[in-house]
Short mmCIF file of C-alpha atoms and ligand atoms in Angstrom, two decimals:
data_model
loop_
_atom_site.label_atom_id
_atom_site.label_comp_id
_atom_site.label_asym_id
_atom_site.label_seq_id
_atom_site.Cartn_x
_atom_site.Cartn_y
_atom_site.Cartn_z
CA MET E 1 -24.47 -17.94 8.05
CA ILE E 2 -24.94 -16.37 4.58
CA ARG E 3 -22.75 -13.94 3.66
CA HIS E 4 -23.13 -11.47 0.72
CA PHE E 5 -20.93 -8.97 -1.12
CA ILE E 6 -23.37 -5.57 -1.39
CA SER E 7 -20.08 -3.19 0.12
CA LEU E 8 -16.64 -3.85 0.87
CA LEU E 9 -17.48 -3.47 4.39
CA ASP E 10 -19.52 -6.76 4.68
CA LEU E 11 -15.85 -8.23 4.59
CA SER E 12 -12.87 -7.68 7.27
CA THR E 13 -9.71 -6.45 6.02
CA ASP E 14 -8.47 -9.55 6.63
CA GLU E 15 -11.06 -11.33 4.72
CA LEU E 16 -10.62 -8.73 1.67
CA LEU E 17 -6.95 -9.60 1.67
CA SER E 18 -7.44 -12.98 1.41
CA VAL E 19 -9.91 -12.63 -1.29
CA LEU E 20 -7.00 -10.43 -2.98
CA ASP E 21 -4.23 -13.36 -2.60
CA ARG E 22 -6.59 -15.95 -3.82
CA ALA E 23 -7.13 -13.87 -6.81
CA ASP E 24 -3.13 -13.45 -7.57
CA GLU E 25 -3.49 -17.17 -7.23
CA LEU E 26 -6.20 -17.92 -9.65
CA LYS E 27 -4.61 -15.33 -11.86
CA LYS E 28 -1.61 -17.38 -12.20
CA GLU E 29 -3.20 -20.84 -12.56
CA VAL E 30 -5.44 -19.20 -15.60
CA LYS E 31 -1.80 -18.11 -16.87
CA ALA E 32 -0.27 -21.35 -16.60
CA GLY E 33 -3.55 -23.01 -18.27
CA HIS E 34 -5.24 -24.44 -15.40
CA THR E 35 -8.42 -23.79 -13.52
CA SER E 36 -9.69 -25.30 -10.26
CA GLN E 37 -12.61 -26.58 -10.96
CA THR E 38 -13.92 -25.57 -7.52
CA MET E 39 -17.87 -24.79 -8.67
CA GLN E 40 -18.66 -27.94 -9.64
CA GLY E 41 -22.44 -28.02 -10.02
CA LYS E 42 -22.93 -24.92 -8.89
CA THR E 43 -24.86 -22.16 -10.66
CA LEU E 44 -24.53 -18.50 -10.46
CA ALA E 45 -27.70 -16.32 -11.57
CA LEU E 46 -26.88 -12.70 -12.71
CA LEU E 47 -29.93 -10.56 -12.75
CA PHE E 48 -29.02 -7.35 -14.33
CA ASP E 49 -31.38 -4.73 -15.31
CA LYS E 50 -28.42 -1.90 -16.50
CA SER E 51 -25.70 -2.59 -19.07
CA SER E 52 -22.55 -4.48 -19.05
CA THR E 53 -19.50 -5.88 -20.50
CA ARG E 54 -16.85 -6.39 -17.95
CA THR E 55 -19.08 -7.65 -15.40
CA ARG E 56 -21.11 -9.88 -17.12
CA VAL E 57 -18.12 -11.22 -19.37
CA SER E 58 -16.16 -11.73 -16.03
CA PHE E 59 -18.60 -13.50 -14.14
CA GLU E 60 -19.63 -15.64 -16.74
CA THR E 61 -16.43 -16.85 -17.58
CA GLY E 62 -14.98 -17.27 -14.32
CA MET E 63 -17.79 -19.45 -13.19
CA ASN E 64 -17.21 -21.51 -16.54
CA GLN E 65 -13.14 -21.83 -15.75
CA MET E 66 -14.49 -23.37 -12.08
CA GLY E 67 -16.68 -25.73 -13.99
CA GLY E 68 -20.00 -24.12 -12.80
CA ASN E 69 -22.62 -22.69 -14.60
CA THR E 70 -24.38 -19.42 -15.00
CA LEU E 71 -28.05 -17.95 -15.82
CA PHE E 72 -28.49 -14.43 -16.97
CA LEU E 73 -31.43 -12.42 -16.53
CA SER E 74 -32.61 -9.21 -17.77
CA PRO E 75 -36.09 -7.65 -16.76
CA ALA E 76 -37.79 -8.12 -20.70
CA GLU E 77 -37.01 -11.94 -19.91
CA ALA E 78 -38.44 -12.47 -16.08
CA GLN E 79 -41.41 -11.43 -14.59
CA ILE E 80 -39.70 -9.10 -12.04
CA GLY E 81 -40.17 -7.14 -15.36
CA ARG E 82 -43.60 -7.08 -15.43
CA GLY E 83 -44.27 -6.44 -11.67
CA GLU E 84 -43.35 -9.84 -9.83
CA PRO E 85 -41.99 -8.44 -6.52
CA ILE E 86 -38.54 -8.39 -5.46
CA GLU E 87 -39.23 -10.14 -2.46
CA ASP E 88 -40.82 -13.21 -4.62
CA THR E 89 -38.58 -13.28 -7.23
CA ALA E 90 -35.66 -13.54 -4.34
CA ARG E 91 -37.32 -16.32 -2.56
CA VAL E 92 -37.68 -18.28 -5.72
CA ILE E 93 -34.50 -17.58 -7.47
CA SER E 94 -32.62 -18.24 -3.98
CA SER E 95 -34.13 -21.78 -3.48
CA MET E 96 -32.61 -22.73 -6.80
CA VAL E 97 -29.78 -21.63 -7.59
CA ASP E 98 -26.29 -20.95 -5.32
CA ILE E 99 -25.46 -17.61 -5.61
CA ILE E 100 -26.86 -14.55 -7.46
CA ALA E 101 -25.25 -11.51 -8.58
CA ILE E 102 -27.63 -7.97 -9.39
CA ARG E 103 -26.86 -4.79 -11.49
CA THR E 104 -29.63 -2.31 -10.83
CA GLY E 105 -30.27 1.24 -10.00
CA PRO E 106 -31.89 1.66 -6.57
CA HIS E 107 -29.20 0.34 -3.86
CA GLY E 108 -32.75 -0.22 -1.75
CA ASN E 109 -33.93 -3.14 -4.41
CA LEU E 110 -30.82 -4.58 -4.01
CA ILE E 111 -31.40 -4.58 -0.31
CA ARG E 112 -34.89 -6.13 -0.34
CA PHE E 113 -33.88 -8.73 -2.72
CA THR E 114 -30.52 -9.81 -0.23
CA GLU E 115 -33.03 -9.58 2.98
CA TYR E 116 -35.13 -12.49 1.08
CA SER E 117 -32.31 -14.74 -0.47
CA ARG E 118 -31.43 -17.52 0.93
CA VAL E 119 -27.92 -17.72 -0.83
CA PRO E 120 -25.24 -15.11 -1.27
CA VAL E 121 -25.89 -12.25 -2.78
CA ILE E 122 -23.28 -9.58 -4.78
CA ASN E 123 -23.57 -6.41 -5.95
CA ALA E 124 -22.69 -6.14 -9.85
CA LEU E 125 -23.36 -2.03 -9.47
CA THR E 126 -26.02 -0.19 -7.88
CA ASP E 127 -26.20 3.72 -8.31
CA PHE E 128 -24.50 4.19 -4.85
CA ASN E 129 -21.36 2.10 -5.50
CA HIS E 130 -19.99 -1.04 -7.13
CA PRO E 131 -17.82 -3.12 -4.77
CA CYS E 132 -16.28 -5.59 -7.23
CA GLN E 133 -14.50 -3.23 -9.45
CA LEU E 134 -13.07 -2.41 -6.06
CA LEU E 135 -11.64 -5.32 -5.30
CA ALA E 136 -10.08 -5.41 -9.02
CA ASP E 137 -8.66 -2.06 -8.48
CA MET E 138 -7.06 -2.96 -5.19
CA MET E 139 -5.65 -6.07 -6.85
CA THR E 140 -4.45 -3.95 -9.72
CA VAL E 141 -2.54 -1.01 -7.57
CA ARG E 142 -1.11 -4.10 -5.26
CA GLU E 143 0.34 -5.54 -8.50
CA LYS E 144 1.57 -2.34 -9.60
CA LEU E 145 2.73 -0.59 -6.44
CA GLY E 146 3.39 -3.86 -4.60
CA ARG E 147 1.22 -2.93 -1.37
CA VAL E 148 -2.73 -1.49 -1.12
CA ASN E 149 -2.13 0.75 2.36
CA ASP E 150 -0.45 3.59 3.03
CA ILE E 151 -0.87 4.92 -0.39
CA GLU E 152 -2.52 8.44 -1.90
CA VAL E 153 -5.29 8.54 -4.64
CA ALA E 154 -6.69 10.99 -6.27
CA TYR E 155 -10.64 10.73 -7.47
CA ILE E 156 -11.15 13.13 -10.27
CA GLY E 157 -14.69 13.30 -11.54
CA ASP E 158 -18.20 12.58 -10.57
CA GLY E 159 -19.09 11.60 -6.43
CA ASN E 160 -20.76 8.91 -8.10
CA ASN E 161 -21.05 4.80 -7.56
CA MET E 162 -17.62 4.86 -8.38
CA CYS E 163 -16.26 7.64 -5.86
CA HIS E 164 -18.11 6.13 -3.04
CA SER E 165 -16.64 2.77 -3.77
CA TRP E 166 -13.07 4.44 -3.38
CA MET E 167 -13.76 5.90 -0.33
CA ILE E 168 -15.12 3.08 1.49
CA ALA E 169 -12.17 1.09 0.15
CA ALA E 170 -9.69 3.87 1.60
CA ARG E 171 -11.30 2.81 4.97
CA GLN E 172 -11.00 -0.86 4.56
CA PHE E 173 -7.72 -0.86 3.06
CA ASP E 174 -6.05 2.00 5.15
CA PHE E 175 -5.58 4.47 2.35
CA ASN E 176 -6.03 8.32 1.76
CA ILE E 177 -8.14 9.66 -0.82
CA LYS E 178 -8.51 13.20 -2.09
CA ILE E 179 -11.07 13.63 -4.33
CA ALA E 180 -12.25 16.80 -6.90
CA VAL E 181 -15.21 17.37 -7.82
CA PRO E 182 -17.33 20.39 -9.37
CA GLU E 183 -19.40 21.83 -6.36
CA GLY E 184 -23.45 20.07 -6.92
CA PHE E 185 -21.59 16.93 -7.80
CA GLU E 186 -20.03 15.65 -4.36
CA PRO E 187 -20.85 12.02 -2.93
CA GLU E 188 -23.35 11.52 -0.22
CA ALA E 189 -22.55 13.62 2.99
CA ASP E 190 -23.19 10.67 5.15
CA LEU E 191 -20.49 8.67 3.76
CA LEU E 192 -18.29 11.30 3.42
CA GLN E 193 -18.71 12.12 7.17
CA ALA E 194 -18.14 8.30 7.85
CA CYS E 195 -15.05 8.32 5.56
CA LYS E 196 -13.57 11.84 7.24
CA ASP E 197 -10.50 10.03 8.83
CA LYS E 198 -9.55 8.75 5.24
CA ALA E 199 -11.18 11.40 2.31
CA THR E 200 -10.97 14.72 1.67
CA LEU E 201 -12.71 17.08 -0.85
CA THR E 202 -12.40 19.82 -2.92
CA ASN E 203 -12.87 21.87 -5.95
CA GLN E 204 -9.47 21.67 -7.45
CA PRO E 205 -8.15 18.98 -9.88
CA LEU E 206 -4.45 20.06 -9.33
CA GLU E 207 -4.77 19.99 -5.68
CA ALA E 208 -6.39 16.65 -5.31
CA ILE E 209 -3.74 14.80 -7.81
CA ARG E 210 -0.42 16.33 -6.20
CA ASP E 211 2.25 13.63 -5.57
CA VAL E 212 -0.51 11.19 -5.62
CA ASP E 213 0.50 7.13 -6.27
CA VAL E 214 -2.92 6.44 -8.09
CA VAL E 215 -5.17 8.75 -10.22
CA VAL E 216 -8.69 7.48 -10.63
CA THR E 217 -11.54 9.01 -12.74
CA ASP E 218 -15.01 7.88 -13.90
CA THR E 219 -17.46 8.51 -16.99
CA TRP E 220 -19.20 12.19 -16.34
CA ILE E 221 -22.54 10.46 -17.30
CA SER E 222 -23.60 7.45 -15.56
CA MET E 223 -26.21 4.74 -16.65
CA GLY E 224 -29.17 6.27 -16.33
CA GLN E 225 -28.11 10.10 -16.48
CA GLU E 226 -28.26 10.42 -20.29
CA ASP E 227 -30.76 13.27 -20.17
CA GLU E 228 -28.32 15.29 -18.38
CA LYS E 229 -25.85 15.15 -20.28
CA GLN E 230 -25.36 18.81 -21.55
CA GLN E 231 -25.38 20.13 -18.25
CA ARG E 232 -22.91 17.79 -16.79
CA MET E 233 -20.50 18.68 -19.68
CA GLN E 234 -20.56 22.47 -18.48
CA ALA E 235 -20.01 21.31 -14.92
CA PHE E 236 -17.03 18.90 -15.35
CA GLU E 237 -15.11 21.43 -17.60
CA GLY E 238 -11.99 21.37 -16.52
CA TYR E 239 -11.84 17.82 -14.57
CA THR E 240 -10.57 16.09 -17.76
CA VAL E 241 -7.41 13.98 -16.56
CA ASP E 242 -4.82 14.61 -19.37
CA THR E 243 -1.10 14.84 -19.30
CA LYS E 244 -0.80 18.13 -18.26
CA LEU E 245 -2.73 17.25 -14.62
CA MET E 246 -0.90 13.89 -14.78
CA GLU E 247 2.55 15.47 -14.32
CA ASN E 248 1.28 16.62 -10.75
CA ALA E 249 0.96 13.33 -9.88
CA SER E 250 3.83 11.00 -8.33
CA PRO E 251 6.20 9.94 -11.62
CA ASP E 252 5.31 6.39 -10.74
CA ALA E 253 1.58 7.07 -10.58
CA ILE E 254 -0.80 4.81 -12.15
CA PHE E 255 -3.96 5.86 -13.99
CA LEU E 256 -7.15 3.66 -13.08
CA HIS E 257 -10.59 3.81 -14.65
CA CYS E 258 -13.36 1.50 -14.27
CA LEU E 259 -14.72 1.34 -17.81
CA PRO E 260 -16.10 2.10 -20.36
CA ALA E 261 -13.86 5.23 -21.09
CA TYR E 262 -14.86 8.49 -22.80
CA ARG E 263 -11.91 9.48 -24.57
CA GLY E 264 -11.72 13.36 -24.39
CA TYR E 265 -14.28 13.94 -21.95
CA GLU E 266 -13.41 12.32 -18.09
CA VAL E 267 -10.14 11.23 -19.83
CA THR E 268 -7.64 11.63 -22.92
CA GLU E 269 -6.12 9.59 -25.22
CA ASP E 270 -3.03 9.74 -24.30
CA VAL E 271 -3.51 9.23 -20.57
CA LEU E 272 -5.67 6.34 -20.89
CA ASP E 273 -3.61 4.45 -23.87
CA GLY E 274 -0.04 5.92 -22.30
CA PRO E 275 2.65 4.71 -20.21
CA GLN E 276 1.14 5.02 -16.60
CA SER E 277 -2.32 3.62 -17.43
CA ALA E 278 -3.32 0.24 -15.86
CA VAL E 279 -6.76 0.17 -16.99
CA TRP E 280 -6.48 -2.77 -19.17
CA ASP E 281 -5.28 -5.24 -16.25
CA GLU E 282 -7.57 -3.48 -14.12
CA ALA E 283 -10.19 -5.09 -16.20
CA GLU E 284 -8.63 -8.27 -16.77
CA ASN E 285 -8.50 -8.50 -12.92
CA ARG E 286 -12.53 -8.40 -12.75
CA LEU E 287 -12.17 -12.03 -13.62
CA HIS E 288 -9.77 -13.45 -10.96
CA ALA E 289 -11.08 -10.79 -8.31
CA GLN E 290 -14.69 -11.98 -8.70
CA LYS E 291 -13.74 -15.85 -8.91
CA ALA E 292 -12.11 -15.21 -5.55
CA LEU E 293 -15.10 -13.55 -4.24
CA ILE E 294 -17.39 -16.66 -5.35
CA GLU E 295 -14.73 -19.57 -3.90
CA PHE E 296 -15.22 -17.01 -0.43
CA LEU E 297 -19.31 -16.32 -0.35
CA ILE E 298 -19.86 -20.27 -1.00
CA ASN E 299 -17.45 -21.57 1.04
CA GLU E 300 -18.52 -19.73 4.02
CA LYS E 301 -21.88 -20.81 3.12
N1 CP R 1 -16.64 -1.53 -15.14
C1 CP R 1 -17.95 -2.31 -15.45
O1 CP R 1 -18.50 -2.48 -14.33
O2 CP R 1 -18.05 -2.74 -16.93
P1 CP R 1 -19.45 -3.01 -17.36
O3 CP R 1 -20.84 -1.85 -17.36
O4 CP R 1 -19.08 -3.31 -18.71
O5 CP R 1 -19.73 -4.24 -16.80
N1 NVA R 2 -20.39 5.29 -12.70
C1 NVA R 2 -20.47 4.48 -13.93
C2 NVA R 2 -19.99 2.69 -13.88
C3 NVA R 2 -20.24 2.12 -14.93
C4 NVA R 2 -19.34 0.86 -14.91
C5 NVA R 2 -21.94 3.89 -14.13
O1 NVA R 2 -22.59 3.83 -12.76
O2 NVA R 2 -23.13 4.06 -15.31
#
Protein backbone atom coordinates (compact mmCIF):
# COMPACT_ATOMS: atom_id res chain seq x y z
CA MET A 1 0.00 0.00 0.00
CA ILE A 2 1.25 3.49 -0.77
CA ARG A 3 1.60 5.64 2.33
CA HIS A 4 1.38 9.41 1.97
CA PHE A 5 2.26 12.15 4.46
CA ILE A 6 -0.37 14.81 4.06
CA SER A 7 -0.97 15.23 7.77
CA LEU A 8 0.51 13.87 11.02
CA LEU A 9 -2.69 11.81 11.17
CA ASP A 10 -1.41 9.65 8.28
CA LEU A 11 1.01 7.93 10.68
CA SER A 12 0.12 6.31 13.99
CA THR A 13 1.72 7.68 17.14
CA ASP A 14 4.06 4.67 17.25
CA GLU A 15 5.04 5.23 13.63
CA LEU A 16 5.68 8.93 14.27
CA LEU A 17 7.85 8.07 17.28
CA SER A 18 9.80 5.52 15.23
CA VAL A 19 10.44 8.20 12.58
CA LEU A 20 11.74 10.51 15.33
CA ASP A 21 13.98 7.72 16.68
CA ARG A 22 15.43 7.17 13.23
CA ALA A 23 15.88 10.94 12.81
CA ASP A 24 17.97 10.98 16.01
CA GLU A 25 20.12 8.14 14.61
CA LEU A 26 20.56 9.87 11.26
CA LYS A 27 21.55 13.09 13.02
CA LYS A 28 24.24 11.22 14.99
CA GLU A 29 25.53 9.64 11.77
CA VAL A 30 25.86 13.02 10.05
CA LYS A 31 27.67 14.46 13.09
CA ALA A 32 30.05 11.49 13.00
CA GLY A 33 30.78 12.17 9.33
CA HIS A 34 28.92 9.15 7.99
CA THR A 35 25.71 8.95 5.95
CA SER A 36 23.68 5.78 5.28
CA GLN A 37 23.24 5.26 1.54
CA THR A 38 19.65 4.06 1.79
CA MET A 39 18.25 5.96 -1.21
CA GLN A 40 20.63 4.90 -3.97
CA GLY A 41 18.91 4.98 -7.35
CA LYS A 42 15.84 6.76 -5.90
CA THR A 43 14.53 10.13 -7.06
CA LEU A 44 12.53 12.66 -5.06
CA ALA A 45 10.61 15.25 -7.12
CA LEU A 46 9.92 18.59 -5.45
CA LEU A 47 6.96 20.50 -6.89
CA PHE A 48 6.95 23.90 -5.22
CA ASP A 49 4.76 26.81 -6.23
CA LYS A 50 5.66 28.87 -3.14
CA SER A 51 9.01 30.17 -1.87
CA SER A 52 11.15 28.00 0.40
CA THR A 53 14.57 27.98 2.00
CA ARG A 54 14.52 25.34 4.76
CA THR A 55 12.15 22.83 3.16
CA ARG A 56 13.88 22.80 -0.20
CA VAL A 57 17.42 22.72 1.18
CA SER A 58 16.59 19.99 3.72
CA PHE A 59 14.90 17.74 1.16
CA GLU A 60 17.59 18.20 -1.48
CA THR A 61 20.50 17.81 0.94
CA GLY A 62 18.87 14.91 2.77
CA MET A 63 18.25 12.95 -0.42
CA ASN A 64 21.80 13.62 -1.61
CA GLN A 65 23.24 12.45 1.72
CA MET A 66 21.33 9.17 1.36
CA GLY A 67 22.72 8.61 -2.15
CA GLY A 68 19.50 9.56 -4.01
CA ASN A 69 18.60 12.29 -6.49
CA THR A 70 16.20 15.22 -6.47
CA LEU A 71 14.36 17.08 -9.17
CA PHE A 72 13.05 20.58 -8.40
CA LEU A 73 10.13 21.87 -10.47
CA SER A 74 8.42 25.23 -10.11
CA PRO A 75 5.24 26.04 -12.06
CA ALA A 76 7.24 28.40 -14.28
CA GLU A 77 9.20 25.39 -15.55
CA ALA A 78 6.51 22.69 -15.60
CA GLN A 79 3.44 22.38 -17.83
CA ILE A 80 1.18 22.51 -14.76
CA GLY A 81 1.95 26.24 -14.75
CA ARG A 82 0.43 26.47 -18.24
CA GLY A 83 -2.73 24.61 -17.31
CA GLU A 84 -1.93 20.88 -17.52
CA PRO A 85 -4.35 19.26 -15.05
CA ILE A 86 -3.09 18.22 -11.63
CA GLU A 87 -4.34 14.65 -12.23
CA ASP A 88 -2.33 14.25 -15.46
CA THR A 89 0.77 15.75 -13.87
CA ALA A 90 0.45 13.36 -10.93
CA ARG A 91 0.10 10.29 -13.18
CA VAL A 92 3.10 11.23 -15.31
CA ILE A 93 5.55 12.34 -12.63
CA SER A 94 4.70 9.40 -10.34
CA SER A 95 5.38 6.95 -13.18
CA MET A 96 9.00 8.10 -13.23
CA VAL A 97 10.10 9.09 -9.71
CA ASP A 98 9.97 7.25 -6.37
CA ILE A 99 8.59 9.92 -4.06
CA ILE A 100 7.17 13.45 -4.43
CA ALA A 101 7.07 16.48 -2.10
CA ILE A 102 4.60 19.26 -2.89
CA ARG A 103 4.36 22.83 -1.59
CA THR A 104 1.24 24.64 -2.74
CA GLY A 105 -1.52 26.94 -1.46
CA PRO A 106 -4.86 25.10 -1.80
CA HIS A 107 -4.86 21.93 0.31
CA GLY A 108 -7.44 20.41 -2.07
CA ASN A 109 -4.92 20.53 -4.92
CA LEU A 110 -2.52 18.42 -2.87
CA ILE A 111 -5.27 15.89 -2.13
CA ARG A 112 -6.19 15.68 -5.84
CA PHE A 113 -2.55 15.07 -6.74
CA THR A 114 -2.24 12.38 -4.08
CA GLU A 115 -5.29 10.51 -5.40
CA TYR A 116 -3.61 10.08 -8.78
CA SER A 117 -0.06 9.44 -7.59
CA ARG A 118 1.43 5.94 -7.72
CA VAL A 119 4.18 6.90 -5.28
CA PRO A 120 4.21 8.45 -1.79
CA VAL A 121 3.39 12.17 -1.64
CA ILE A 122 4.71 14.43 1.14
CA ASN A 123 3.00 17.68 2.10
CA ALA A 124 5.77 20.29 2.06
CA LEU A 125 3.28 23.00 3.20
CA THR A 126 -0.20 24.04 2.17
CA ASP A 127 -2.39 26.86 3.43
CA PHE A 128 -3.93 24.28 5.81
CA ASN A 129 -0.91 22.58 7.38
CA HIS A 130 2.83 21.92 7.42
CA PRO A 131 3.38 18.44 8.92
CA CYS A 132 7.10 18.13 8.00
CA GLN A 133 7.78 21.13 10.21
CA LEU A 134 6.11 19.38 13.15
CA LEU A 135 8.35 16.32 12.79
CA ALA A 136 11.36 18.60 13.25
CA ASP A 137 9.59 20.52 16.02
CA MET A 138 8.75 17.39 18.02
CA MET A 139 12.29 16.08 17.51
CA THR A 140 13.55 19.38 18.94
CA VAL A 141 11.12 19.29 21.87
CA ARG A 142 12.30 15.77 22.73
CA GLU A 143 15.98 16.80 22.49
CA LYS A 144 15.44 19.77 24.79
CA LEU A 145 12.80 18.49 27.24
CA GLY A 146 13.33 14.73 27.04
CA ARG A 147 9.72 13.95 26.08
CA VAL A 148 6.98 14.88 23.60
CA ASN A 149 3.92 13.93 25.63
CA ASP A 150 2.76 15.40 28.90
CA ILE A 151 3.92 18.93 28.04
CA GLU A 152 2.12 22.27 27.92
CA VAL A 153 2.47 24.34 24.75
CA ALA A 154 1.39 27.92 24.01
CA TYR A 155 0.81 28.94 20.40
CA ILE A 156 0.60 32.73 20.12
CA GLY A 157 -0.34 34.50 16.89
CA ASP A 158 -2.22 33.58 13.74
CA GLY A 159 -4.57 30.56 13.56
CA ASN A 160 -2.82 29.50 10.35
CA ASN A 161 -1.21 26.39 8.85
CA MET A 162 1.36 26.22 11.66
CA CYS A 163 -1.31 26.57 14.33
CA HIS A 164 -3.31 23.76 12.67
CA SER A 165 -0.21 21.56 12.57
CA TRP A 166 0.49 22.08 16.26
CA MET A 167 -3.13 21.24 17.10
CA ILE A 168 -2.90 17.96 15.18
CA ALA A 169 0.45 17.25 16.85
CA ALA A 170 -1.20 17.73 20.26
CA ARG A 171 -3.58 14.89 19.39
CA GLN A 172 -0.96 12.59 17.94
CA PHE A 173 1.72 13.14 20.58
CA ASP A 174 -0.66 13.61 23.52
CA PHE A 175 0.09 17.09 24.87
CA ASN A 176 -1.96 20.19 25.70
CA ILE A 177 -1.90 23.34 23.63
CA LYS A 178 -3.27 26.76 24.52
CA ILE A 179 -3.82 28.93 21.49
CA ALA A 180 -3.93 32.75 21.77
CA VAL A 181 -5.24 34.44 18.62
CA PRO A 182 -6.96 37.78 17.96
CA GLU A 183 -10.65 37.65 17.12
CA GLY A 184 -11.16 36.82 13.46
CA PHE A 185 -7.87 34.88 13.17
CA GLU A 186 -8.96 31.64 14.84
CA PRO A 187 -7.90 28.22 13.53
CA GLU A 188 -10.49 26.27 11.51
CA ALA A 189 -13.55 25.48 13.64
CA ASP A 190 -13.83 21.83 12.51
CA LEU A 191 -10.25 21.15 13.48
CA LEU A 192 -10.69 22.88 16.82
CA GLN A 193 -13.69 20.67 17.49
CA ALA A 194 -11.73 17.55 16.53
CA CYS A 195 -8.87 18.59 18.86
CA LYS A 196 -11.03 19.87 21.71
CA ASP A 197 -9.58 17.40 24.25
CA LYS A 198 -6.11 18.82 23.70
CA ALA A 199 -6.52 22.41 22.42
CA THR A 200 -8.06 25.49 24.05
CA LEU A 201 -8.54 28.96 22.61
CA THR A 202 -8.13 32.41 24.17
CA ASN A 203 -7.64 36.04 23.11
CA GLN A 204 -5.11 36.59 25.93
CA PRO A 205 -1.45 35.74 25.19
CA LEU A 206 -0.70 36.02 28.92
CA GLU A 207 -3.34 33.42 29.75
CA ALA A 208 -1.99 31.02 27.10
CA ILE A 209 1.67 31.28 28.06
CA ARG A 210 1.41 30.86 31.83
CA ASP A 211 3.77 28.06 33.05
CA VAL A 212 4.05 26.35 29.65
CA ASP A 213 7.08 24.30 28.56
CA VAL A 214 7.08 25.36 24.90
CA VAL A 215 6.22 28.75 23.37
CA VAL A 216 5.52 28.85 19.63
CA THR A 217 4.70 31.58 17.18
CA ASP A 218 4.74 32.13 13.42
CA THR A 219 4.60 35.03 11.02
CA TRP A 220 1.46 37.17 11.05
CA ILE A 221 1.56 37.33 7.26
CA SER A 222 1.79 33.96 5.58
CA MET A 223 2.72 33.48 1.94
CA GLY A 224 -0.13 34.78 -0.19
CA GLN A 225 -1.41 37.24 2.47
CA GLU A 226 0.92 40.11 1.58
CA ASP A 227 -2.02 42.35 0.58
CA GLU A 228 -3.45 42.07 4.13
CA LYS A 229 -0.27 43.33 5.77
CA GLN A 230 -1.60 46.60 7.18
CA GLN A 231 -4.80 45.10 8.60
CA ARG A 232 -2.90 42.18 10.12
CA MET A 233 -0.26 44.39 11.76
CA GLN A 234 -3.06 46.16 13.61
CA ALA A 235 -4.97 43.01 14.51
CA PHE A 236 -1.91 41.31 16.01
CA GLU A 237 -0.85 44.21 18.19
CA GLY A 238 -0.15 42.81 21.68
CA TYR A 239 0.69 39.35 20.34
CA THR A 240 4.46 39.85 20.04
CA VAL A 241 6.43 37.23 21.97
CA ASP A 242 8.88 39.39 23.95
CA THR A 243 10.96 38.78 27.08
CA LYS A 244 8.25 40.19 29.32
CA LEU A 245 5.70 37.70 28.00
CA MET A 246 8.27 34.86 28.11
CA GLU A 247 8.80 35.48 31.84
CA ASN A 248 5.34 34.00 32.42
CA ALA A 249 6.26 30.65 30.84
CA SER A 250 8.08 27.96 32.83
CA PRO A 251 11.67 29.11 33.56
CA ASP A 252 12.95 26.17 31.48
CA ALA A 253 10.58 26.84 28.57
CA ILE A 254 11.90 26.74 25.03
CA PHE A 255 10.88 29.05 22.20
CA LEU A 256 10.16 27.63 18.73
CA HIS A 257 9.39 29.30 15.37
CA CYS A 258 9.31 27.49 12.03
CA LEU A 259 11.06 30.49 10.39
CA PRO A 260 11.31 32.74 8.48
CA ALA A 261 10.89 35.09 11.47
CA TYR A 262 10.15 38.79 11.37
CA ARG A 263 12.01 40.36 14.31
CA GLY A 264 10.03 43.05 16.08
CA TYR A 265 6.67 41.69 14.89
CA GLU A 266 5.64 38.19 16.04
CA VAL A 267 8.84 37.86 18.13
CA THR A 268 11.45 40.26 19.44
CA GLU A 269 15.10 39.93 18.57
CA ASP A 270 16.12 39.19 22.18
CA VAL A 271 13.75 36.20 22.37
CA LEU A 272 14.61 34.80 18.94
CA ASP A 273 18.34 35.12 19.56
CA GLY A 274 18.13 34.51 23.32
CA PRO A 275 19.01 31.52 25.56
CA GLN A 276 15.53 29.94 25.46
CA SER A 277 15.33 29.96 21.68
CA ALA A 278 15.74 26.55 20.02
CA VAL A 279 14.96 27.79 16.51
CA TRP A 280 18.33 26.99 14.92
CA ASP A 281 18.27 23.39 16.14
CA GLU A 282 14.65 23.27 15.03
CA ALA A 283 15.61 24.39 11.52
CA GLU A 284 18.52 21.91 11.31
CA ASN A 285 16.27 19.09 12.47
CA ARG A 286 14.19 19.50 9.30
CA LEU A 287 17.05 17.70 7.53
CA HIS A 288 17.22 14.71 9.87
CA ALA A 289 13.46 14.34 10.38
CA GLN A 290 12.66 14.42 6.66
CA LYS A 291 15.40 11.91 5.85
CA ALA A 292 13.76 9.55 8.34
CA LEU A 293 10.33 10.27 6.83
CA ILE A 294 11.53 9.53 3.28
CA GLU A 295 13.01 6.22 4.44
CA PHE A 296 9.76 5.32 6.23
CA LEU A 297 7.53 6.07 3.22
CA ILE A 298 9.80 4.33 0.70
CA ASN A 299 10.18 1.25 2.91
CA GLU A 300 6.39 1.02 3.42
CA LYS A 301 5.91 1.03 -0.35
N1 LIG B 1 9.84 26.61 7.89
C1 LIG B 1 9.83 26.48 6.56
O1 LIG B 1 9.10 25.67 5.99
O2 LIG B 1 10.70 27.30 5.91
P1 LIG B 1 10.80 27.53 4.35
O3 LIG B 1 9.56 28.28 3.93
O4 LIG B 1 12.05 28.34 4.17
O5 LIG B 1 10.88 26.20 3.64
N1 LIG C 1 2.66 30.30 7.94
C1 LIG C 1 3.81 30.44 7.08
C2 LIG C 1 4.76 29.31 7.28
C3 LIG C 1 6.05 29.42 6.49
C4 LIG C 1 6.95 28.24 6.66
C5 LIG C 1 3.35 30.50 5.63
O1 LIG C 1 2.46 29.72 5.25
O2 LIG C 1 3.86 31.34 4.89
